[in-house]
Tab-separated table of C-alpha atoms in Angstrom:
chain	number	residue	atom	x	y	z
A	1	MET	CA	22.439	84.893	139.596
A	2	ASP	CA	21.467	83.094	142.723
A	3	ASP	CA	17.887	83.105	143.996
A	4	GLY	CA	18.614	86.133	146.151
A	5	SER	CA	19.437	88.214	143.104
A	6	VAL	CA	16.342	86.983	141.311
A	7	ASP	CA	14.276	88.077	144.303
A	8	PHE	CA	16.117	91.407	144.369
A	9	ARG	CA	15.272	92.048	140.714
A	10	ALA	CA	11.616	91.279	141.306
A	11	ALA	CA	11.506	93.589	144.318
A	12	ALA	CA	13.322	96.339	142.391
A	13	ALA	CA	10.871	96.077	139.493
A	14	ALA	CA	7.926	96.320	141.878
A	15	GLU	CA	9.452	99.325	143.607
A	16	ALA	CA	10.137	101.050	140.282
A	17	ALA	CA	6.493	100.588	139.319
A	18	ASN	CA	4.996	101.719	142.618
A	19	LEU	CA	7.191	104.499	143.996
A	20	PRO	CA	6.097	108.078	143.404
A	21	LEU	CA	7.802	109.314	140.267
A	22	GLU	CA	9.780	111.978	142.096
A	23	ALA	CA	11.294	109.317	144.376
A	24	LEU	CA	12.912	107.336	141.545
A	25	ASN	CA	16.710	107.383	141.730
A	26	PRO	CA	18.651	105.495	139.048
A	27	ALA	CA	22.061	106.011	140.696
A	28	GLN	CA	21.803	102.997	142.986
A	29	THR	CA	24.765	100.655	142.816
A	30	ASP	CA	22.781	97.685	144.103
A	31	LEU	CA	20.510	97.906	141.079
A	32	PHE	CA	23.466	97.520	138.727
A	33	VAL	CA	25.178	94.799	140.754
A	34	ASN	CA	21.988	92.735	140.571
A	35	ASP	CA	21.106	93.629	136.959
A	36	ALA	CA	17.929	95.145	138.374
A	37	HIS	CA	17.953	98.663	136.889
A	38	TRP	CA	15.925	97.997	133.735
A	39	ALA	CA	12.403	98.571	135.072
A	40	LEU	CA	13.353	101.905	136.639
A	41	PHE	CA	14.827	103.218	133.388
A	42	GLU	CA	11.840	101.990	131.411
A	43	ARG	CA	9.509	103.992	133.632
A	44	LEU	CA	11.709	107.100	133.431
A	45	ARG	CA	11.784	106.923	129.627
A	46	LYS	CA	7.994	106.736	129.537
A	47	GLU	CA	7.012	109.147	132.289
A	48	SER	CA	9.957	111.398	133.147
A	49	PRO	CA	12.643	111.432	130.446
A	50	VAL	CA	14.293	114.464	132.072
A	51	HIS	CA	14.208	113.606	135.763
A	52	TRP	CA	15.565	115.402	138.826
A	53	THR	CA	17.035	113.473	141.754
A	54	PRO	CA	17.744	115.742	144.725
A	55	ARG	CA	20.889	115.543	146.838
A	56	GLY	CA	20.970	112.391	148.924
A	57	ASP	CA	23.399	110.508	151.126
A	58	GLU	CA	25.628	109.531	148.203
A	59	TYR	CA	25.370	112.101	145.394
A	60	ASP	CA	24.626	115.753	144.832
A	61	GLY	CA	21.404	116.476	142.960
A	62	PHE	CA	21.403	115.591	139.266
A	63	TRP	CA	19.206	115.383	136.186
A	64	SER	CA	18.769	112.005	134.478
A	65	VAL	CA	18.287	111.984	130.708
A	66	THR	CA	17.173	108.550	129.552
A	67	ARG	CA	15.917	108.687	125.940
A	68	TYR	CA	18.191	108.060	122.975
A	69	GLN	CA	17.516	111.279	121.031
A	70	ASP	CA	17.716	113.461	124.135
A	71	ILE	CA	21.050	111.926	125.110
A	72	MET	CA	22.383	112.562	121.629
A	73	ALA	CA	21.161	116.166	121.759
A	74	ILE	CA	23.061	116.810	124.990
A	75	ASP	CA	26.164	114.868	123.954
A	76	THR	CA	26.525	116.966	120.809
A	77	ASN	CA	25.887	120.325	122.505
A	78	HIS	CA	29.171	121.009	124.299
A	79	GLU	CA	28.489	124.766	124.315
A	80	VAL	CA	25.620	124.297	126.783
A	81	PHE	CA	26.668	121.026	128.424
A	82	SER	CA	30.270	121.245	129.562
A	83	SER	CA	32.671	118.437	130.476
A	84	ALA	CA	35.024	120.718	132.380
A	85	ASP	CA	33.569	119.820	135.798
A	86	GLY	CA	33.993	116.082	135.269
A	87	ILE	CA	32.260	113.454	133.184
A	88	VAL	CA	30.882	110.985	135.758
A	89	LEU	CA	28.712	110.993	138.824
A	90	GLN	CA	31.021	111.221	141.809
A	91	THR	CA	29.960	110.277	145.314
A	92	LEU	CA	30.047	113.000	147.933
A	93	GLU	CA	32.740	111.054	149.761
A	94	GLY	CA	34.747	110.650	146.569
A	95	LYS	CA	34.409	114.351	145.749
A	96	ALA	CA	35.639	115.299	149.203
A	97	GLU	CA	38.602	112.974	148.745
A	98	ALA	CA	39.368	114.349	145.274
A	99	ASP	CA	39.288	117.909	146.619
A	100	LYS	CA	42.266	117.031	148.854
A	101	ARG	CA	44.537	116.513	145.832
A	102	PRO	CA	45.598	118.971	143.115
A	103	ARG	CA	43.213	118.623	140.204
A	104	GLY	CA	44.324	118.023	136.656
A	105	ASN	CA	42.294	117.964	133.470
A	106	SER	CA	42.326	115.248	130.839
A	107	PHE	CA	40.974	116.042	127.401
A	108	ILE	CA	37.721	114.159	128.061
A	109	ALA	CA	37.066	116.613	130.900
A	110	MET	CA	37.783	119.683	128.788
A	111	ASP	CA	35.855	121.834	126.337
A	112	PRO	CA	37.229	123.286	123.104
A	113	PRO	CA	39.736	124.554	122.255
A	114	GLY	CA	41.848	122.764	124.877
A	115	HIS	CA	40.028	119.484	124.302
A	116	ASP	CA	40.646	119.548	120.570
A	117	VAL	CA	44.400	120.043	120.628
A	118	GLN	CA	45.017	117.409	123.296
A	119	ARG	CA	42.748	114.817	121.647
A	120	LYS	CA	44.446	115.464	118.306
A	121	THR	CA	47.798	114.618	119.879
A	122	VAL	CA	46.889	111.039	120.820
A	123	SER	CA	44.493	110.289	117.945
A	124	PRO	CA	47.215	108.998	115.570
A	125	ALA	CA	47.801	106.041	117.888
A	126	VAL	CA	44.361	104.698	116.986
A	127	ALA	CA	44.233	105.901	113.393
A	128	PRO	CA	43.519	103.299	110.675
A	129	ALA	CA	47.167	102.898	109.623
A	130	ASN	CA	48.278	102.153	113.172
A	131	LEU	CA	45.363	99.788	113.770
A	132	GLN	CA	46.409	97.885	110.684
A	133	ALA	CA	49.932	97.633	112.091
A	134	MET	CA	48.621	96.517	115.496
A	135	SER	CA	46.228	93.912	114.123
A	136	PRO	CA	48.767	91.063	113.762
A	137	ILE	CA	50.144	91.826	117.241
A	138	ILE	CA	46.674	91.595	118.760
A	139	ARG	CA	45.931	88.412	116.813
A	140	GLU	CA	49.156	86.721	117.889
A	141	GLU	CA	48.541	87.581	121.540
A	142	ALA	CA	44.896	86.501	121.347
A	143	GLY	CA	46.012	83.143	119.981
A	144	LYS	CA	48.514	82.679	122.795
A	145	ILE	CA	45.905	83.535	125.427
A	146	LEU	CA	43.316	81.154	123.987
A	147	ASP	CA	45.794	78.312	123.454
A	148	GLY	CA	46.729	78.529	127.125
A	149	LEU	CA	43.194	78.059	128.427
A	150	PRO	CA	42.265	74.832	130.226
A	151	ILE	CA	39.869	72.410	128.552
A	152	GLY	CA	37.155	70.766	130.606
A	153	GLU	CA	37.979	72.805	133.730
A	154	GLU	CA	36.238	75.832	135.157
A	155	PHE	CA	38.140	79.120	134.965
A	156	ASP	CA	37.449	82.863	135.167
A	157	TRP	CA	37.108	84.337	131.678
A	158	VAL	CA	37.511	87.890	132.974
A	159	ASP	CA	40.898	87.183	134.514
A	160	MET	CA	42.378	84.824	131.953
A	161	VAL	CA	41.104	86.378	128.714
A	162	SER	CA	39.423	89.790	128.942
A	163	LYS	CA	41.988	91.377	131.231
A	164	GLU	CA	44.928	89.749	129.488
A	165	LEU	CA	44.057	90.887	125.971
A	166	THR	CA	43.211	94.464	126.924
A	167	ALA	CA	46.289	94.778	129.147
A	168	MET	CA	48.514	93.584	126.301
A	169	THR	CA	46.980	96.067	123.862
A	170	LEU	CA	47.199	98.943	126.323
A	171	ALA	CA	50.830	98.154	127.144
A	172	THR	CA	51.561	98.175	123.409
A	173	LEU	CA	49.956	101.613	123.020
A	174	PHE	CA	51.989	102.985	125.933
A	175	ASP	CA	55.113	100.961	125.040
A	176	TYR	CA	54.873	99.838	128.663
A	177	PRO	CA	56.807	96.698	129.655
A	178	GLN	CA	54.664	93.699	128.695
A	179	ALA	CA	55.933	91.772	131.710
A	180	ARG	CA	54.261	94.434	133.895
A	181	ARG	CA	51.096	94.890	131.813
A	182	ARG	CA	48.739	93.721	134.550
A	183	GLU	CA	49.799	96.739	136.589
A	184	LEU	CA	47.704	98.745	134.130
A	185	THR	CA	44.665	96.562	134.830
A	186	PHE	CA	45.221	96.849	138.567
A	187	TRP	CA	45.535	100.633	138.440
A	188	SER	CA	42.444	100.943	136.282
A	189	ASP	CA	40.486	98.983	138.884
A	190	MET	CA	41.932	101.124	141.665
A	191	PHE	CA	40.785	104.307	139.942
A	192	THR	CA	37.265	103.094	139.167
A	193	ASN	CA	36.373	101.210	142.362
A	194	ALA	CA	35.207	102.694	145.629
A	195	PRO	CA	37.014	101.582	148.789
A	196	GLY	CA	35.879	98.114	149.791
A	197	PHE	CA	35.325	96.961	146.204
A	198	GLY	CA	37.636	95.551	143.594
A	199	PRO	CA	41.249	95.894	144.787
A	200	ALA	CA	40.638	99.175	146.643
A	201	LYS	CA	40.879	98.610	150.391
A	202	SER	CA	40.618	102.219	151.544
A	203	TRP	CA	41.049	105.799	150.365
A	204	GLU	CA	44.617	105.650	151.633
A	205	HIS	CA	45.185	102.524	149.550
A	206	LYS	CA	43.784	104.292	146.481
A	207	ARG	CA	46.088	107.265	147.085
A	208	GLU	CA	49.121	105.008	147.474
A	209	GLN	CA	48.403	103.182	144.242
A	210	ALA	CA	47.637	106.390	142.344
A	211	ASP	CA	51.069	107.642	143.407
A	212	ALA	CA	52.649	104.361	142.283
A	213	CYS	CA	50.949	104.656	138.891
A	214	PHE	CA	51.953	108.286	138.441
A	215	GLY	CA	55.514	107.509	139.490
A	216	ALA	CA	55.786	104.827	136.812
A	217	PHE	CA	54.395	107.129	134.148
A	218	ASP	CA	56.588	110.036	135.258
A	219	GLU	CA	59.546	107.744	134.552
A	220	LEU	CA	58.113	106.971	131.113
A	221	TRP	CA	57.716	110.672	130.366
A	222	ALA	CA	61.289	111.445	131.457
A	223	ALA	CA	62.593	108.675	129.220
A	224	ARG	CA	60.517	109.662	126.175
A	225	VAL	CA	60.955	113.431	126.355
A	226	ASN	CA	64.741	113.004	126.186
A	227	ALA	CA	64.650	110.459	123.366
A	228	PRO	CA	63.696	110.705	119.680
A	229	PRO	CA	59.912	110.655	119.091
A	230	LYS	CA	58.297	107.223	118.892
A	231	PHE	CA	54.818	106.062	117.985
A	232	ASP	CA	53.418	105.464	121.456
A	233	LEU	CA	50.999	107.543	123.511
A	234	ILE	CA	53.533	108.865	126.025
A	235	SER	CA	56.073	109.819	123.367
A	236	MET	CA	53.323	111.546	121.384
A	237	MET	CA	52.353	113.657	124.375
A	238	ALA	CA	55.970	114.346	125.351
A	239	HIS	CA	56.871	115.686	121.906
A	240	ALA	CA	53.669	117.289	120.601
A	241	GLU	CA	53.577	121.071	120.798
A	242	ALA	CA	50.110	121.023	122.385
A	243	THR	CA	51.035	118.665	125.236
A	244	ARG	CA	54.804	118.694	125.786
A	245	ASN	CA	54.414	121.454	128.376
A	246	LEU	CA	51.502	119.864	130.240
A	247	ASN	CA	51.658	120.418	133.964
A	248	VAL	CA	52.129	117.226	135.918
A	249	HIS	CA	48.519	117.097	137.146
A	250	ASP	CA	47.081	117.381	133.632
A	251	TYR	CA	49.501	114.685	132.460
A	252	HIS	CA	48.423	112.385	135.280
A	253	SER	CA	44.754	112.996	134.471
A	254	ASN	CA	45.357	112.023	130.852
A	255	VAL	CA	47.174	108.877	131.994
A	256	VAL	CA	44.158	107.909	134.102
A	257	LEU	CA	41.807	108.556	131.177
A	258	LEU	CA	43.871	106.471	128.758
A	259	ILE	CA	44.313	103.586	131.218
A	260	ILE	CA	40.615	103.389	132.050
A	261	GLY	CA	39.473	104.045	128.481
A	262	GLY	CA	41.784	101.368	127.112
A	263	ASN	CA	40.864	98.824	129.726
A	264	ASP	CA	37.359	98.813	131.159
A	265	THR	CA	35.173	99.213	128.105
A	266	THR	CA	36.804	96.608	125.862
A	267	ARG	CA	37.389	94.163	128.676
A	268	ASN	CA	33.773	94.250	129.810
A	269	THR	CA	32.456	93.905	126.279
A	270	ILE	CA	34.660	90.841	125.690
A	271	SER	CA	33.186	89.309	128.835
A	272	GLY	CA	29.724	90.570	127.918
A	273	SER	CA	29.859	88.839	124.543
A	274	VAL	CA	30.440	85.443	126.176
A	275	TYR	CA	27.628	86.109	128.631
A	276	ALA	CA	25.186	87.367	125.994
A	277	LEU	CA	25.795	84.468	123.626
A	278	ASN	CA	25.260	81.985	126.440
A	279	LYS	CA	22.011	83.688	127.389
A	280	HIS	CA	20.903	83.648	123.739
A	281	PRO	CA	21.978	80.244	122.394
A	282	ASP	CA	20.120	80.779	119.116
A	283	GLN	CA	22.415	83.734	118.419
A	284	TYR	CA	25.458	81.703	119.420
A	285	ALA	CA	24.402	79.025	116.919
A	286	LYS	CA	24.064	81.673	114.185
A	287	LEU	CA	27.544	82.953	114.938
A	288	ARG	CA	29.124	79.510	114.842
A	289	ALA	CA	27.372	78.778	111.562
A	290	ASN	CA	28.413	82.107	110.040
A	291	PRO	CA	31.599	83.736	111.429
A	292	GLY	CA	30.953	86.582	108.993
A	293	LEU	CA	28.483	87.845	111.602
A	294	ILE	CA	31.304	88.638	114.044
A	295	PRO	CA	31.416	92.423	113.331
A	296	ALA	CA	27.636	92.689	113.752
A	297	MET	CA	27.782	90.589	116.923
A	298	VAL	CA	30.455	92.922	118.287
A	299	SER	CA	28.319	96.016	117.658
A	300	GLU	CA	25.219	94.374	119.118
A	301	THR	CA	27.166	93.380	122.231
A	302	ILE	CA	28.502	96.909	122.671
A	303	ARG	CA	24.898	98.168	122.606
A	304	TRP	CA	23.423	95.346	124.699
A	305	GLN	CA	26.182	95.457	127.303
A	306	THR	CA	26.767	99.249	127.351
A	307	PRO	CA	30.102	98.973	129.193
A	308	LEU	CA	29.904	102.532	130.558
A	309	ALA	CA	26.441	103.135	131.982
A	310	HIS	CA	26.556	106.922	131.885
A	311	MET	CA	28.439	110.114	131.198
A	312	ALA	CA	27.775	113.419	132.927
A	313	ARG	CA	27.915	117.094	131.987
A	314	THR	CA	27.320	120.435	133.711
A	315	ALA	CA	24.934	122.981	132.237
A	316	THR	CA	26.543	126.333	131.442
A	317	GLN	CA	23.185	128.092	131.045
A	318	ASP	CA	19.505	127.413	131.612
A	319	PHE	CA	18.114	124.891	129.137
A	320	GLU	CA	14.567	123.659	128.519
A	321	MET	CA	13.866	120.016	127.699
A	322	HIS	CA	10.512	118.193	127.906
A	323	GLY	CA	9.036	121.018	129.955
A	324	LYS	CA	11.799	120.909	132.571
A	325	THR	CA	14.302	123.696	133.182
A	326	ILE	CA	17.854	122.535	133.648
A	327	LYS	CA	19.523	125.407	135.495
A	328	ALA	CA	23.022	126.696	134.847
A	329	GLY	CA	25.369	124.747	137.112
A	330	ASP	CA	23.124	121.663	137.305
A	331	ARG	CA	24.616	118.216	136.798
A	332	VAL	CA	23.141	116.278	133.861
A	333	VAL	CA	23.611	112.520	133.559
A	334	MET	CA	23.216	110.872	130.167
A	335	TRP	CA	22.252	107.282	130.892
A	336	TYR	CA	23.627	105.466	127.853
A	337	VAL	CA	22.447	102.203	129.362
A	338	SER	CA	18.873	103.481	129.103
A	339	GLY	CA	19.182	105.125	125.702
A	340	ASN	CA	20.488	101.863	124.278
A	341	ARG	CA	17.190	100.234	125.282
A	342	ASP	CA	14.913	103.047	124.058
A	343	GLU	CA	11.856	101.426	122.474
A	344	ASP	CA	11.188	104.503	120.332
A	345	GLN	CA	14.618	104.298	118.701
A	346	ILE	CA	15.586	100.619	118.679
A	347	ALA	CA	13.203	97.838	117.703
A	348	ASN	CA	12.791	95.173	120.398
A	349	PRO	CA	15.686	96.708	122.341
A	350	ASN	CA	15.903	94.106	125.107
A	351	ALA	CA	16.542	91.367	122.556
A	352	TYR	CA	20.089	90.366	121.675
A	353	ASP	CA	20.032	90.120	117.892
A	354	ILE	CA	23.308	89.820	115.983
A	355	GLU	CA	21.451	90.284	112.682
A	356	ARG	CA	19.806	93.512	113.808
A	357	GLU	CA	19.331	96.205	111.177
A	358	ARG	CA	21.482	99.292	111.785
A	359	VAL	CA	23.413	97.334	114.370
A	360	ARG	CA	25.893	100.165	114.910
A	361	ASN	CA	23.034	102.454	115.961
A	362	HIS	CA	23.980	102.657	119.637
A	363	LEU	CA	25.135	105.235	122.186
A	364	SER	CA	27.960	103.330	123.846
A	365	PHE	CA	30.766	105.322	122.218
A	366	GLY	CA	29.053	108.666	122.761
A	367	PHE	CA	28.559	111.402	120.175
A	368	GLY	CA	30.025	114.764	119.312
A	369	ILE	CA	33.504	115.946	120.232
A	370	HIS	CA	33.827	113.390	123.039
A	371	ARG	CA	32.977	110.320	120.955
A	372	CYS	CA	35.294	107.536	122.114
A	373	VAL	CA	38.677	108.084	120.465
A	374	GLY	CA	39.497	104.370	120.658
A	375	ASN	CA	36.213	102.958	119.362
A	376	ARG	CA	37.790	101.343	116.292
A	377	LEU	CA	40.512	99.756	118.390
A	378	ALA	CA	37.885	98.336	120.741
A	379	GLU	CA	35.972	96.838	117.814
A	380	LEU	CA	39.199	95.467	116.339
A	381	GLN	CA	40.128	93.646	119.558
A	382	LEU	CA	36.644	92.193	119.878
A	383	CYS	CA	36.524	90.998	116.281
A	384	ILE	CA	39.966	89.407	116.463
A	385	ILE	CA	39.350	87.580	119.739
A	386	TRP	CA	36.121	86.089	118.372
A	387	GLU	CA	37.713	85.110	115.070
A	388	GLU	CA	40.333	83.220	117.054
A	389	ILE	CA	37.763	81.745	119.464
A	390	LEU	CA	35.668	80.266	116.656
A	391	LYS	CA	38.755	78.688	115.106
A	392	ARG	CA	39.496	76.852	118.340
A	393	PHE	CA	36.401	76.164	120.408
A	394	PRO	CA	32.950	74.851	119.511
A	395	GLU	CA	31.578	76.326	122.731
A	396	ILE	CA	32.397	78.482	125.730
A	397	ARG	CA	29.884	77.477	128.379
A	398	LEU	CA	28.773	79.739	131.240
A	399	VAL	CA	28.986	77.791	134.519
A	400	ARG	CA	26.982	80.188	136.699
A	401	GLU	CA	26.026	83.824	136.851
A	402	PRO	CA	28.837	86.419	136.956
A	403	LEU	CA	29.796	88.767	139.731
A	404	ARG	CA	29.050	92.235	138.391
A	405	THR	CA	31.058	95.391	138.992
A	406	HIS	CA	29.958	97.470	141.985
A	407	SER	CA	29.424	100.723	140.113
A	408	VAL	CA	26.857	102.963	138.428
A	409	PHE	CA	29.516	103.965	135.886
A	410	VAL	CA	31.463	100.867	134.810
A	411	LYS	CA	28.915	98.257	133.773
A	412	GLY	CA	30.923	95.091	133.749
A	413	TYR	CA	31.996	91.849	135.338
A	414	GLU	CA	34.398	91.053	138.138
A	415	THR	CA	34.231	87.334	137.427
A	416	LEU	CA	32.698	85.200	134.680
A	417	PRO	CA	33.027	81.479	135.441
A	418	VAL	CA	33.105	79.340	132.288
A	419	VAL	CA	34.234	75.982	130.984
A	420	ILE	CA	35.404	75.073	127.496
A	421	PRO	CA	34.281	71.471	126.969
A	422	ALA	CA	36.499	70.697	123.960
A	423	ARG	CA	38.664	72.084	121.163
A	424	ASN	CA	37.730	71.993	117.508
């Protein structure tokens, strides 16, 4: 980061230490953009692990849960903590905008039994047998992407590698035209960015592009429902008994979920791995010396990066935790980004250690019925891209600090400027 960001982080740390506890608010986008949220979460974990933030200019009131074990307890208790009212913090402006459109429900924003039958429909696409079949496709595409990168010239890793690989994989899962795969990336960014950030110019622009996305996927549905079943996500939904009669709004909501889920998390962890290894050159040296550490490095990056900073639930009844009463109807935010740095659960949590014991012991995929359905596919893509990187390049060098995503939900990178000095 430039000196301004360094100053911002110092000021944010001082404010987190000195503000009255009740004034602490973790849902501040500027903190995440400047990588300046860590001190605030550390104080909340120590002094107020279940913390109320009243309604402000941007969000309705919400509870923050910041410790690892408490997050797990809420994530696995879907009877008390429901997903049916949405799974992220939504700005007041965004909520007002969403209320103007008919609302659909994707399976991540449902409770059993509806959640279970819809999730079961798409799960075969990321089952072990299908991942094994996809592996050579991912590897071939990863090789093509890496072989096309410039040597000795600065380029944006996010654009040329992370987005490309995840868009290819997502297009394969949808059987979407590969020549148009970057439409999926674009639509994902439209859905997750507020107006004025990413590609979203205005609420009207977001509406226009949502309609364009839904129009394309309505055409896919019409084609698949009238054709023999195939092994892609749209065909699965069009032919499965549980989902073939979905109303159009529920179908669109599931499309949004699958586009975002298949894009943002993996893409930002691919970028995060390059960033983390550059910031920890001793770990990069270990990886180059022993490529067998790639799976552990992938898991450590998923923890260290935490590509989705939070998930939210709504309490269905009063619930006591750490002496606080969460009332029925209250919004509860599980800050995965904090739980993944919980000193009581993870030794030396701020360190990036690719030889960490119990390296898969992280919150990034969630727990319980909503555990990420595509977690194995994400790990597969990350392992393959790094296997192919180490075959080709002795180093990927960070040129300067990245531009981070303007969000308290997606914790990622808009740009990551790098140079590859030479090939092996």
